PDB file of C-alpha atoms and ligand atoms in Angstrom:
ATOM      1  CA  MET A1027     102.134 116.850 116.346  1.00 85.00           C
ATOM      2  CA  ALA A1028      99.148 115.267 114.691  1.00 94.00           C
ATOM      3  CA  THR A1029      98.131 111.626 114.702  1.00 96.00           C
ATOM      4  CA  ILE A1030      97.620 110.619 111.087  1.00 97.00           C
ATOM      5  CA  GLY A1031      95.861 107.425 110.063  1.00 98.00           C
ATOM      6  CA  VAL A1032      96.834 105.788 106.788  1.00 98.00           C
ATOM      7  CA  PHE A1033      94.511 103.039 105.600  1.00 98.00           C
ATOM      8  CA  ASP A1034      94.734 100.522 102.763  1.00 98.00           C
ATOM      9  CA  SER A1035      93.460  97.049 101.948  1.00 98.00           C
ATOM     10  CA  GLY A1036      97.016  95.841 102.599  1.00 98.00           C
ATOM     11  CA  VAL A1037     100.608  96.948 102.108  1.00 98.00           C
ATOM     12  CA  GLY A1038      99.917  99.246  99.120  1.00 98.00           C
ATOM     13  CA  GLY A1039      99.371 102.334 101.244  1.00 98.00           C
ATOM     14  CA  LEU A1040     102.975 101.961 102.449  1.00 98.00           C
ATOM     15  CA  SER A1041     103.877 103.755  99.186  1.00 97.00           C
ATOM     16  CA  ILE A1042     101.929 106.771 100.461  1.00 98.00           C
ATOM     17  CA  LEU A1043     103.217 106.368 104.019  1.00 98.00           C
ATOM     18  CA  ASP A1044     106.776 106.384 102.670  1.00 97.00           C
ATOM     19  CA  GLU A1045     106.220 109.760 101.033  1.00 97.00           C
ATOM     20  CA  ALA A1046     104.471 111.088 104.171  1.00 97.00           C
ATOM     21  CA  LEU A1047     107.376 110.025 106.403  1.00 95.00           C
ATOM     22  CA  LYS A1048     109.721 111.798 103.982  1.00 95.00           C
ATOM     23  CA  GLN A1049     107.757 115.062 103.642  1.00 94.00           C
ATOM     24  CA  LEU A1050     106.143 115.222 107.102  1.00 94.00           C
ATOM     25  CA  PRO A1051     108.355 113.208 109.465  1.00 93.00           C
ATOM     26  CA  ARG A1052     107.403 114.817 112.764  1.00 92.00           C
ATOM     27  CA  HIS A1053     103.963 113.343 113.315  1.00 94.00           C
ATOM     28  CA  HIS A1054     102.518 110.186 114.796  1.00 95.00           C
ATOM     29  CA  TYR A1055     101.361 107.715 112.166  1.00 97.00           C
ATOM     30  CA  ILE A1056      98.978 104.784 112.502  1.00 98.00           C
ATOM     31  CA  TYR A1057      99.053 102.531 109.435  1.00 98.00           C
ATOM     32  CA  LEU A1058      96.084 100.168 109.132  1.00 98.00           C
ATOM     33  CA  ALA A1059      96.304  97.284 106.634  1.00 98.00           C
ATOM     34  CA  ASP A1060      93.182  95.197 106.114  1.00 98.00           C
ATOM     35  CA  SER A1061      95.329  92.360 104.774  1.00 96.00           C
ATOM     36  CA  ALA A1062      92.874  89.716 105.979  1.00 96.00           C
ATOM     37  CA  ASN A1063      90.526  91.044 103.293  1.00 97.00           C
ATOM     38  CA  ALA A1064      92.890  92.074 100.481  1.00 96.00           C
ATOM     39  CA  PRO A1065      92.372  92.405  97.585  1.00 97.00           C
ATOM     40  CA  TYR A1066      89.492  94.886  97.722  1.00 96.00           C
ATOM     41  CA  GLY A1067      89.636  95.467  93.958  1.00 93.00           C
ATOM     42  CA  GLU A1068      87.660  92.385  93.038  1.00 88.00           C
ATOM     43  CA  LYS A1069      84.940  92.855  95.707  1.00 95.00           C
ATOM     44  CA  SER A1070      81.543  94.522  95.332  1.00 95.00           C
ATOM     45  CA  ALA A1071      81.156  98.292  95.579  1.00 95.00           C
ATOM     46  CA  SER A1072      78.856  98.006  98.610  1.00 96.00           C
ATOM     47  CA  TRP A1073      81.248  95.691 100.482  1.00 98.00           C
ATOM     48  CA  ILE A1074      84.176  98.058  99.823  1.00 97.00           C
ATOM     49  CA  ALA A1075      82.183 101.099 100.977  1.00 97.00           C
ATOM     50  CA  LYS A1076      81.009  99.454 104.203  1.00 98.00           C
ATOM     51  CA  ARG A1077      84.380  97.986 105.148  1.00 98.00           C
ATOM     52  CA  SER A1078      86.327 101.165 104.325  1.00 98.00           C
ATOM     53  CA  LEU A1079      84.038 103.227 106.551  1.00 98.00           C
ATOM     54  CA  GLN A1080      84.479 100.688 109.361  1.00 98.00           C
ATOM     55  CA  MET A1081      88.291 100.896 109.023  1.00 98.00           C
ATOM     56  CA  CYS A1082      88.250 104.706 109.108  1.00 98.00           C
ATOM     57  CA  ARG A1083      85.931 104.751 112.150  1.00 98.00           C
ATOM     58  CA  TYR A1084      88.441 102.489 113.898  1.00 98.00           C
ATOM     59  CA  LEU A1085      91.223 104.988 113.133  1.00 98.00           C
ATOM     60  CA  VAL A1086      89.129 107.850 114.541  1.00 98.00           C
ATOM     61  CA  ASP A1087      88.632 105.784 117.730  1.00 98.00           C
ATOM     62  CA  GLN A1088      92.435 105.460 117.922  1.00 97.00           C
ATOM     63  CA  GLY A1089      92.673 109.267 118.111  1.00 97.00           C
ATOM     64  CA  CYS A1090      93.553 110.136 114.517  1.00 97.00           C
ATOM     65  CA  ASP A1091      93.328 113.851 113.638  1.00 97.00           C
ATOM     66  CA  ALA A1092      93.354 113.136 109.892  1.00 98.00           C
ATOM     67  CA  ILE A1093      93.117 110.054 107.675  1.00 98.00           C
ATOM     68  CA  VAL A1094      94.654 109.250 104.323  1.00 98.00           C
ATOM     69  CA  VAL A1095      92.560 106.661 102.507  1.00 98.00           C
ATOM     70  CA  ALA A1096      95.683 105.327 100.781  1.00 98.00           C
ATOM     71  CA  CYS A1097      93.714 103.065  98.469  1.00 98.00           C
ATOM     72  CA  ASN A1098      92.312 104.064  95.085  1.00 98.00           C
ATOM     73  CA  THR A1099      89.635 101.388  95.322  1.00 97.00           C
ATOM     74  CA  ALA A1100      88.372 102.528  98.755  1.00 98.00           C
ATOM     75  CA  THR A1101      88.528 106.172  97.666  1.00 98.00           C
ATOM     76  CA  ALA A1102      86.513 105.427  94.542  1.00 97.00           C
ATOM     77  CA  GLU A1103      83.766 103.583  96.395  1.00 97.00           C
ATOM     78  CA  ALA A1104      83.685 105.159  99.844  1.00 97.00           C
ATOM     79  CA  ILE A1105      85.289 108.581 100.187  1.00 97.00           C
ATOM     80  CA  ALA A1106      82.055 110.605  99.959  1.00 97.00           C
ATOM     81  CA  GLN A1107      80.409 108.544 102.690  1.00 97.00           C
ATOM     82  CA  ILE A1108      83.520 108.563 104.880  1.00 98.00           C
ATOM     83  CA  ARG A1109      83.762 112.370 104.607  1.00 98.00           C
ATOM     84  CA  SER A1110      80.094 112.828 105.403  1.00 98.00           C
ATOM     85  CA  GLU A1111      80.271 110.622 108.517  1.00 97.00           C
ATOM     86  CA  LEU A1112      83.628 111.564 110.027  1.00 98.00           C
ATOM     87  CA  GLN A1113      84.456 115.068 111.194  1.00 94.00           C
ATOM     88  CA  ILE A1114      88.209 115.094 110.513  1.00 97.00           C
ATOM     89  CA  PRO A1115      90.179 115.794 107.305  1.00 97.00           C
ATOM     90  CA  ILE A1116      89.997 112.784 104.969  1.00 98.00           C
ATOM     91  CA  ILE A1117      92.459 112.700 102.079  1.00 98.00           C
ATOM     92  CA  GLY A1118      91.838 110.251  99.243  1.00 98.00           C
ATOM     93  CA  VAL A1119      93.891 108.975  96.317  1.00 98.00           C
ATOM     94  CA  GLU A1120      92.807 108.606  92.713  1.00 97.00           C
ATOM     95  CA  PRO A1121      94.527 107.526  89.508  1.00 98.00           C
ATOM     96  CA  GLY A1122      96.543 110.435  88.073  1.00 98.00           C
ATOM     97  CA  ILE A1123      94.758 110.445  84.716  1.00 98.00           C
ATOM     98  CA  LYS A1124      94.520 114.243  84.644  1.00 97.00           C
ATOM     99  CA  PRO A1125      98.277 114.916  84.997  1.00 96.00           C
ATOM    100  CA  ALA A1126      98.883 112.019  82.590  1.00 97.00           C
ATOM    101  CA  ALA A1127      96.619 113.577  79.947  1.00 97.00           C
ATOM    102  CA  MET A1128      98.516 116.833  80.322  1.00 95.00           C
ATOM    103  CA  GLN A1129     101.939 115.189  80.061  1.00 95.00           C
ATOM    104  CA  SER A1130     101.248 112.778  77.213  1.00 97.00           C
ATOM    105  CA  GLN A1131     102.741 113.831  73.887  1.00 97.00           C
ATOM    106  CA  ASN A1132     100.935 111.344  71.649  1.00 97.00           C
ATOM    107  CA  GLY A1133      97.617 111.320  73.563  1.00 97.00           C
ATOM    108  CA  VAL A1134      97.735 107.594  74.399  1.00 98.00           C
ATOM    109  CA  VAL A1135      97.702 106.867  78.136  1.00 98.00           C
ATOM    110  CA  GLY A1136      97.682 103.466  79.844  1.00 98.00           C
ATOM    111  CA  VAL A1137      95.851 103.124  83.169  1.00 98.00           C
ATOM    112  CA  LEU A1138      96.633 100.129  85.374  1.00 98.00           C
ATOM    113  CA  ALA A1139      94.210  99.950  88.316  1.00 98.00           C
ATOM    114  CA  THR A1140      91.908  97.521  90.069  1.00 97.00           C
ATOM    115  CA  GLU A1141      88.724  96.375  88.389  1.00 96.00           C
ATOM    116  CA  ALA A1142      86.613  98.119  91.065  1.00 96.00           C
ATOM    117  CA  THR A1143      88.419 101.435  90.506  1.00 97.00           C
ATOM    118  CA  LEU A1144      88.075 101.239  86.711  1.00 98.00           C
ATOM    119  CA  ASN A1145      84.370 100.401  86.982  1.00 97.00           C
ATOM    120  CA  SER A1146      83.577 103.025  89.616  1.00 97.00           C
ATOM    121  CA  ASP A1147      81.360 106.040  88.925  1.00 97.00           C
ATOM    122  CA  LYS A1148      83.981 108.318  90.482  1.00 97.00           C
ATOM    123  CA  PHE A1149      86.723 107.213  88.092  1.00 98.00           C
ATOM    124  CA  ASN A1150      84.444 107.366  85.050  1.00 97.00           C
ATOM    125  CA  ALA A1151      83.168 110.826  86.028  1.00 97.00           C
ATOM    126  CA  LEU A1152      86.783 112.051  86.217  1.00 96.00           C
ATOM    127  CA  LEU A1153      87.552 110.423  82.879  1.00 96.00           C
ATOM    128  CA  ALA A1154      84.615 112.243  81.275  1.00 95.00           C
ATOM    129  CA  THR A1155      86.126 115.628  82.209  1.00 95.00           C
ATOM    130  CA  LEU A1156      89.353 114.979  80.273  1.00 94.00           C
ATOM    131  CA  PRO A1157      90.131 116.081  76.707  1.00 84.00           C
ATOM    132  CA  ARG A1158      88.497 113.889  74.061  1.00 85.00           C
ATOM    133  CA  HIS A1159      91.633 113.650  71.960  1.00 86.00           C
ATOM    134  CA  CYS A1160      93.326 111.634  74.713  1.00 94.00           C
ATOM    135  CA  ARG A1161      92.831 107.860  74.495  1.00 96.00           C
ATOM    136  CA  PHE A1162      92.964 105.852  77.729  1.00 98.00           C
ATOM    137  CA  ILE A1163      93.863 102.167  77.601  1.00 98.00           C
ATOM    138  CA  LYS A1164      92.342 100.792  80.807  1.00 98.00           C
ATOM    139  CA  GLN A1165      93.737  97.586  82.237  1.00 98.00           C
ATOM    140  CA  ALA A1166      92.643  95.828  85.432  1.00 98.00           C
ATOM    141  CA  GLY A1167      95.645  94.453  87.321  1.00 98.00           C
ATOM    142  CA  ALA A1168      93.920  91.218  88.422  1.00 97.00           C
ATOM    143  CA  GLY A1169      96.197  89.067  90.563  1.00 98.00           C
ATOM    144  CA  LEU A1170      98.896  91.685  91.171  1.00 98.00           C
ATOM    145  CA  VAL A1171      97.821  92.679  94.696  1.00 97.00           C
ATOM    146  CA  PRO A1172      97.778  89.100  96.101  1.00 97.00           C
ATOM    147  CA  LEU A1173     101.314  88.536  94.764  1.00 97.00           C
ATOM    148  CA  ILE A1174     102.545  91.789  96.332  1.00 97.00           C
ATOM    149  CA  GLU A1175     100.849  90.927  99.644  1.00 96.00           C
ATOM    150  CA  ASP A1176     102.693  87.610  99.442  1.00 96.00           C
ATOM    151  CA  GLY A1177     106.013  89.424  99.013  1.00 95.00           C
ATOM    152  CA  GLN A1178     106.414  88.138  95.447  1.00 97.00           C
ATOM    153  CA  ILE A1179     107.531  91.364  93.846  1.00 97.00           C
ATOM    154  CA  GLU A1180     110.452  90.008  91.864  1.00 96.00           C
ATOM    155  CA  SER A1181     109.053  86.521  91.221  1.00 97.00           C
ATOM    156  CA  PRO A1182     108.693  84.899  87.769  1.00 97.00           C
ATOM    157  CA  ALA A1183     104.916  84.763  88.416  1.00 98.00           C
ATOM    158  CA  MET A1184     104.860  88.541  88.841  1.00 98.00           C
ATOM    159  CA  HIS A1185     106.909  89.028  85.675  1.00 98.00           C
ATOM    160  CA  ALA A1186     104.527  86.834  83.658  1.00 98.00           C
ATOM    161  CA  LEU A1187     101.406  88.529  85.028  1.00 98.00           C
ATOM    162  CA  LEU A1188     102.764  92.026  84.391  1.00 98.00           C
ATOM    163  CA  GLN A1189     103.709  91.026  80.872  1.00 98.00           C
ATOM    164  CA  THR A1190     100.100  89.952  80.222  1.00 98.00           C
ATOM    165  CA  HIS A1191      98.587  93.076  81.781  1.00 98.00           C
ATOM    166  CA  LEU A1192     100.914  95.528  80.033  1.00 98.00           C
ATOM    167  CA  LYS A1193     100.681  93.951  76.563  1.00 97.00           C
ATOM    168  CA  GLY A1194      97.694  96.014  75.335  1.00 97.00           C
ATOM    169  CA  ILE A1195      99.164  99.243  76.700  1.00 97.00           C
ATOM    170  CA  VAL A1196     102.501  98.663  74.954  1.00 97.00           C
ATOM    171  CA  GLU A1197     100.794  97.604  71.712  1.00 96.00           C
ATOM    172  CA  ALA A1198      98.694 100.788  71.732  1.00 97.00           C
ATOM    173  CA  GLN A1199     102.004 102.700  71.952  1.00 97.00           C
ATOM    174  CA  ALA A1200     101.055 104.596  75.086  1.00 98.00           C
ATOM    175  CA  ASP A1201     103.713 107.127  76.063  1.00 98.00           C
ATOM    176  CA  THR A1202     102.375 107.523  79.619  1.00 98.00           C
ATOM    177  CA  LEU A1203     101.314 104.931  82.189  1.00 98.00           C
ATOM    178  CA  VAL A1204      99.218 105.735  85.258  1.00 98.00           C
ATOM    179  CA  LEU A1205      99.679 103.505  88.301  1.00 98.00           C
ATOM    180  CA  GLY A1206      96.138 103.674  89.673  1.00 98.00           C
ATOM    181  CA  CYS A1207      96.601 101.415  92.676  1.00 98.00           C
ATOM    182  CA  THR A1208      98.845 102.221  95.638  1.00 98.00           C
ATOM    183  CA  HIS A1209     100.330  98.717  95.554  1.00 98.00           C
ATOM    184  CA  TYR A1210     101.759  99.214  92.063  1.00 98.00           C
ATOM    185  CA  PRO A1211     104.566 101.743  92.775  1.00 97.00           C
ATOM    186  CA  PHE A1212     106.387  98.791  94.387  1.00 97.00           C
ATOM    187  CA  LEU A1213     106.473  97.212  90.917  1.00 98.00           C
ATOM    188  CA  LYS A1214     108.042 100.216  89.177  1.00 97.00           C
ATOM    189  CA  ASN A1215     111.347  98.480  88.396  1.00 96.00           C
ATOM    190  CA  GLN A1216     109.618  95.368  87.055  1.00 97.00           C
ATOM    191  CA  ILE A1217     107.242  97.522  84.977  1.00 98.00           C
ATOM    192  CA  LYS A1218     110.103  99.607  83.552  1.00 97.00           C
ATOM    193  CA  GLU A1219     111.910  96.435  82.533  1.00 96.00           C
ATOM    194  CA  LEU A1220     108.873  95.436  80.479  1.00 96.00           C
ATOM    195  CA  ILE A1221     107.796  98.763  78.977  1.00 95.00           C
ATOM    196  CA  GLY A1222     111.163 100.472  78.619  1.00 92.00           C
ATOM    197  CA  THR A1223     112.172 103.872  79.881  1.00 89.00           C
ATOM    198  CA  SER A1224     110.516 105.944  77.147  1.00 89.00           C
ATOM    199  CA  ILE A1225     107.052 105.560  78.773  1.00 96.00           C
ATOM    200  CA  THR A1226     106.504 108.071  81.584  1.00 97.00           C
ATOM    201  CA  ILE A1227     105.102 106.526  84.759  1.00 98.00           C
ATOM    202  CA  VAL A1228     102.633 108.653  86.727  1.00 97.00           C
ATOM    203  CA  ASP A1229     102.179 107.936  90.423  1.00 92.00           C
ATOM    204  CA  THR A1230     100.439 110.461  92.661  1.00 95.00           C
ATOM    205  CA  SER A1231     101.988 109.729  96.100  1.00 96.00           C
ATOM    206  CA  ASP A1232     103.782 113.066  96.171  1.00 96.00           C
ATOM    207  CA  ALA A1233     100.645 115.069  95.305  1.00 96.00           C
ATOM    208  CA  VAL A1234      98.598 113.165  97.896  1.00 98.00           C
ATOM    209  CA  VAL A1235     101.057 114.017 100.672  1.00 98.00           C
ATOM    210  CA  ARG A1236     101.164 117.673  99.593  1.00 97.00           C
ATOM    211  CA  GLN A1237      97.378 117.698  99.929  1.00 97.00           C
ATOM    212  CA  LEU A1238      97.705 116.112 103.392  1.00 97.00           C
ATOM    213  CA  SER A1239     100.196 118.816 104.341  1.00 96.00           C
ATOM    214  CA  ARG A1240      97.801 121.595 103.224  1.00 96.00           C
ATOM    215  CA  GLN A1241      94.948 120.047 105.204  1.00 96.00           C
ATOM    216  CA  LEU A1242      97.105 119.744 108.330  1.00 96.00           C
ATOM    217  CA  LEU A1243      98.105 123.412 108.038  1.00 95.00           C
ATOM    218  CA  GLN A1244      94.486 124.493 107.561  1.00 95.00           C
ATOM    219  CA  HIS A1245      93.511 122.571 110.679  1.00 94.00           C
ATOM    220  CA  ARG A1246      96.516 123.933 112.610  1.00 92.00           C
ATOM    221  CA  LEU A1247      98.013 120.481 113.055  1.00 89.00           C
ATOM    222  CA  ALA A1248     101.648 121.517 112.788  1.00 79.00           C
ATOM    223  CA  GLU A1249     104.776 119.406 113.027  1.00 73.00           C
ATOM    224  CA  GLU A1250     106.627 119.725 116.333  1.00 75.00           C
ATOM    225  CA  SER A1251     109.871 118.466 117.787  1.00 75.00           C
ATOM    226  CA  GLY A1252     109.595 115.327 119.906  1.00 76.00           C
ATOM    227  CA  VAL A1253     109.702 111.624 119.259  1.00 80.00           C
ATOM    228  CA  ALA A1254     107.590 110.725 116.266  1.00 89.00           C
ATOM    229  CA  SER A1255     106.003 107.303 116.161  1.00 94.00           C
ATOM    230  CA  LEU A1256     104.648 104.689 113.790  1.00 97.00           C
ATOM    231  CA  LYS A1257     102.109 102.072 114.758  1.00 97.00           C
ATOM    232  CA  LEU A1258     101.543  99.268 112.227  1.00 98.00           C
ATOM    233  CA  LEU A1259      98.158  97.585 112.543  1.00 98.00           C
ATOM    234  CA  SER A1260      97.105  94.582 110.494  1.00 98.00           C
ATOM    235  CA  THR A1261      93.898  92.546 110.385  1.00 98.00           C
ATOM    236  CA  ALA A1262      96.144  89.620 109.365  1.00 96.00           C
ATOM    237  CA  ASN A1263      99.675  89.356 110.761  1.00 95.00           C
ATOM    238  CA  ALA A1264     101.355  92.496 112.088  1.00 96.00           C
ATOM    239  CA  ASP A1265     104.837  90.895 112.101  1.00 96.00           C
ATOM    240  CA  THR A1266     104.476  90.291 108.356  1.00 96.00           C
ATOM    241  CA  LEU A1267     103.369  93.908 107.926  1.00 96.00           C
ATOM    242  CA  LEU A1268     106.439  95.129 109.838  1.00 96.00           C
ATOM    243  CA  ALA A1269     108.709  92.938 107.694  1.00 95.00           C
ATOM    244  CA  MET A1270     107.074  94.325 104.534  1.00 96.00           C
ATOM    245  CA  ALA A1271     107.430  97.897 105.823  1.00 96.00           C
ATOM    246  CA  GLU A1272     111.132  97.294 106.514  1.00 95.00           C
ATOM    247  CA  ARG A1273     111.532  95.903 103.013  1.00 95.00           C
ATOM    248  CA  LEU A1274     109.425  98.387 101.050  1.00 95.00           C
ATOM    249  CA  LEU A1275     109.864 101.745 102.789  1.00 96.00           C
ATOM    250  CA  GLN A1276     112.808 103.789 101.626  1.00 94.00           C
ATOM    251  CA  THR A1277     112.532 106.262 104.505  1.00 92.00           C
ATOM    252  CA  PRO A1278     114.397 104.840 107.508  1.00 88.00           C
ATOM    253  CA  LEU A1279     112.104 103.858 110.375  1.00 88.00           C
ATOM    254  CA  SER A1280     114.831 104.273 112.984  1.00 80.00           C
ATOM    255  CA  PRO A1281     114.416 107.839 114.336  1.00 76.00           C
ATOM    256  CA  ARG A1282     110.861 107.079 115.465  1.00 88.00           C
ATOM    257  CA  SER A1283     109.352 104.593 117.886  1.00 91.00           C
ATOM    258  CA  VAL A1284     107.748 101.715 115.980  1.00 93.00           C
ATOM    259  CA  ASP A1285     105.352  99.072 117.210  1.00 93.00           C
ATOM    260  CA  GLN A1286     102.985  96.621 115.591  1.00 94.00           C
ATOM    261  CA  GLN A1287      99.750  94.857 116.480  1.00 94.00           C
ATOM    262  CA  SER A1288      97.455  92.287 114.870  1.00 96.00           C
ATOM    263  CA  LEU A1289      93.763  93.128 115.121  1.00 93.00           C
ATOM    264  CA  MET A1290      90.452  91.277 114.946  1.00 89.00           C
ATOM    265  CA  ILE A1291      88.077  93.786 113.390  1.00 88.00           C
TER     266      ILE A1291
HETATM  267  N1  DGL B2446      95.939  99.478  97.153  1.00 84.80           N
HETATM  268  C1  DGL B2446      94.639  99.440  96.643  1.00 84.80           C
HETATM  269  C2  DGL B2446      94.292 100.444  95.605  1.00 84.80           C
HETATM  270  O1  DGL B2446      94.900 101.417  95.545  1.00 84.80           O
HETATM  271  C3  DGL B2446      93.837  98.258  96.793  1.00 84.80           C
HETATM  272  C4  DGL B2446      94.032  97.154  95.868  1.00 84.80           C
HETATM  273  C5  DGL B2446      93.201  95.969  96.248  1.00 84.80           C
HETATM  274  O2  DGL B2446      93.086  95.660  97.448  1.00 84.80           O
HETATM  275  O3  DGL B2446      92.682  95.351  95.340  1.00 84.80           O
HETATM  276  O4  DGL B2446      93.411 100.305  94.834  1.00 84.80           O
END
């Protein structure tokens, strides 16, 4: 059994953890939410890089054999540095603009992500490799992460904010929408209500966990029988994180031992 760290600015990475618990249940997981500092998406590139490295170092000190940086923003600004400084497999996440470009029929793709991700060199370098005939409508999801962190997924405020953010994408008649922030899959139902079911939603959680699985195999970190565990760590309130995990995760927590802890880091 491997110990796998999953890190995000807050509860967004639970969307990746959910998929990991489904595909790779027999491991120990440590989920680290930097909720005291969320959202990352409106902070400077240098702050995000420094803090993300600090969070990953903490996970290595906790005995992690591999880390999923379950945050598009942290991946965009910090993954190269994290990989160069830490000697374990580091799996990142990035907006699925490549699969979206391949799937889109009319060549118009909406991308909802944080401002930091959309402005990052990494995202723009990836964008430059994609076919010119595809048009990307980029939209920063300002304000969405704080509402999700606050548990306001179905609130009227969320509905109004999503309506504003999705307007340009709908008006451009995009047929594909990329969710480029790990918090946003928790808004899928609300988004579908606003954009209809004819727009395909691309979220990369499944591909990220398949990549994790390949890395674990390569490093001979196989699943084994035994009691799997989940530790939920939060730089804000770990009881709130546990309540959010119980609400947002579709994979039942019950077969594994679960504990939670608030941290000052
Ligand atoms: N879940 C994050 C992401 O994927 C972070 C969002 C934020 O903290 O602004 O980008």
